[in-house]
Structures are given as structure tokens and as C-alpha cells.
XYZ file of C-alpha atoms in Angstrom:
106
model
C 5.965 -24.957 -10.671
C 5.466 -21.643 -12.296
C 5.437 -19.853 -8.885
C 9.027 -21.124 -8.334
C 10.356 -18.712 -10.665
C 8.447 -15.695 -9.353
C 9.210 -17.089 -5.619
C 13.004 -17.143 -6.539
C 12.941 -13.718 -7.978
C 11.036 -12.470 -4.743
C 13.262 -14.225 -2.559
C 16.554 -12.797 -4.056
C 14.971 -9.419 -4.075
C 14.271 -9.747 -0.410
C 17.500 -11.218 0.575
C 19.424 -8.022 -1.003
C 16.675 -5.519 0.186
C 17.457 -6.789 3.875
C 21.181 -7.701 3.590
C 23.279 -6.884 6.660
C 20.041 -5.628 8.877
C 19.414 -7.228 12.274
C 16.143 -8.561 12.902
C 14.280 -5.744 14.457
C 15.343 -3.420 11.494
C 14.178 -6.292 9.356
C 10.788 -6.344 11.027
C 10.377 -2.439 10.899
C 11.299 -2.225 7.529
C 9.076 -5.163 6.223
C 6.086 -3.610 8.305
C 6.662 -0.216 6.356
C 6.723 -1.835 3.048
C 3.521 -3.810 3.928
C 1.816 -0.640 4.862
C 2.754 1.124 1.858
C 1.333 -1.769 0.004
C -1.867 -1.749 2.085
C -2.323 1.954 1.291
C -1.994 1.582 -2.376
C -4.554 -1.197 -2.137
C -7.021 0.921 -0.054
C -6.304 3.967 -2.277
C -7.326 2.018 -5.510
C -10.607 0.983 -3.414
C -11.212 4.466 -2.517
C -10.974 5.766 -6.117
C -13.280 3.000 -7.420
C -15.958 4.199 -4.962
C -15.262 7.880 -5.957
C -15.091 7.477 -9.803
C -18.608 8.439 -10.413
C -18.958 11.311 -7.826
C -18.892 14.378 -9.886
C -20.126 17.138 -7.277
C -17.731 18.830 -5.354
C -19.091 18.657 -1.774
C -17.508 21.873 -0.796
C -19.102 24.155 -3.466
C -22.079 22.072 -4.888
C -20.741 22.353 -8.583
C -21.253 19.593 -11.062
C -18.099 19.964 -12.957
C -14.905 17.897 -12.957
C -12.650 20.644 -11.194
C -12.146 18.614 -8.200
C -10.907 15.428 -10.031
C -7.348 17.001 -10.522
C -6.952 16.641 -6.638
C -9.011 13.737 -5.783
C -6.469 10.971 -6.470
C -3.822 12.744 -4.247
C -6.585 13.279 -1.632
C -7.611 9.643 -1.702
C -3.904 8.514 -1.510
C -3.577 10.432 1.739
C -7.009 9.055 3.147
C -5.542 5.631 2.451
C -2.312 6.282 4.204
C -4.001 7.812 7.204
C -6.518 4.960 7.251
C -3.513 2.383 7.381
C -1.797 4.354 10.067
C -5.051 3.899 12.087
C -5.044 0.101 11.629
C -6.148 -0.345 8.018
C -7.883 -3.592 7.117
C -5.376 -5.773 8.329
C -3.341 -7.304 5.665
C -0.002 -5.241 6.451
C 0.771 -7.679 9.309
C 0.287 -10.732 7.188
C 2.308 -9.271 4.162
C 5.036 -8.199 6.628
C 5.161 -11.570 8.120
C 5.762 -13.255 4.635
C 8.351 -10.722 3.818
C 10.299 -11.650 6.986
C 9.994 -15.433 6.242
C 11.211 -14.915 2.777
C 14.276 -13.058 4.081
C 14.950 -15.484 6.892
C 14.891 -18.293 4.245
C 17.813 -16.476 2.590
C 19.785 -15.268 5.566
C 22.512 -17.613 5.867
């Protein structure tokens, strides 16, 4: 029963976010949101993989000068990765968002 509160909040948000949109627009928006979520998930995984890398591959230095820009670079890598197919969770998330919205389209 704990999930019912979260589910109702999510459903209420989804119904407002997609209000007045036709089905194709809802599907497009849901897929964009799902891709954004997948890219955040992948970027987090990339950041975990690179957290102990301290050598700049371009100049071979062992300092932390590249860490300033690393997160932004990994975020962009993740977005590009998702545009090329990602790991496949965006479709499932988009499908669930659409189901939530359709449950409150009335």
C-alpha cells in the first residue's frame, strides 16, 4: 500500500504534464523524458567507472586538472550513447509513462 501514495503522485503529475496532448505527442514527449532518464543513469555509471582515473590521456599528467570537465564530458557521452540505442531502458520507461497518462485521460 505504500506505493499507492507514490503512484498517485506520479499519476497526478503525468496527467498534468500531458494534459491536452494527442497520443502521438504524448508518446514523443514520454520517449524524450525516458531518454533523459536513461542518459542520467548511464552518466552515473560512466562517472563511477572513471572516478579513480587520474591520468589525463591527452597529456599524460597525473594531476586532477581534467576532473573539472570530466563530468560534463561523461554527461555528453551518455546522451550520445542513448541516441545510438543506449542500454534499452528508455522504451520501457516511456511505455510506463504512457500507461500512467492513459489511466488518467478521461
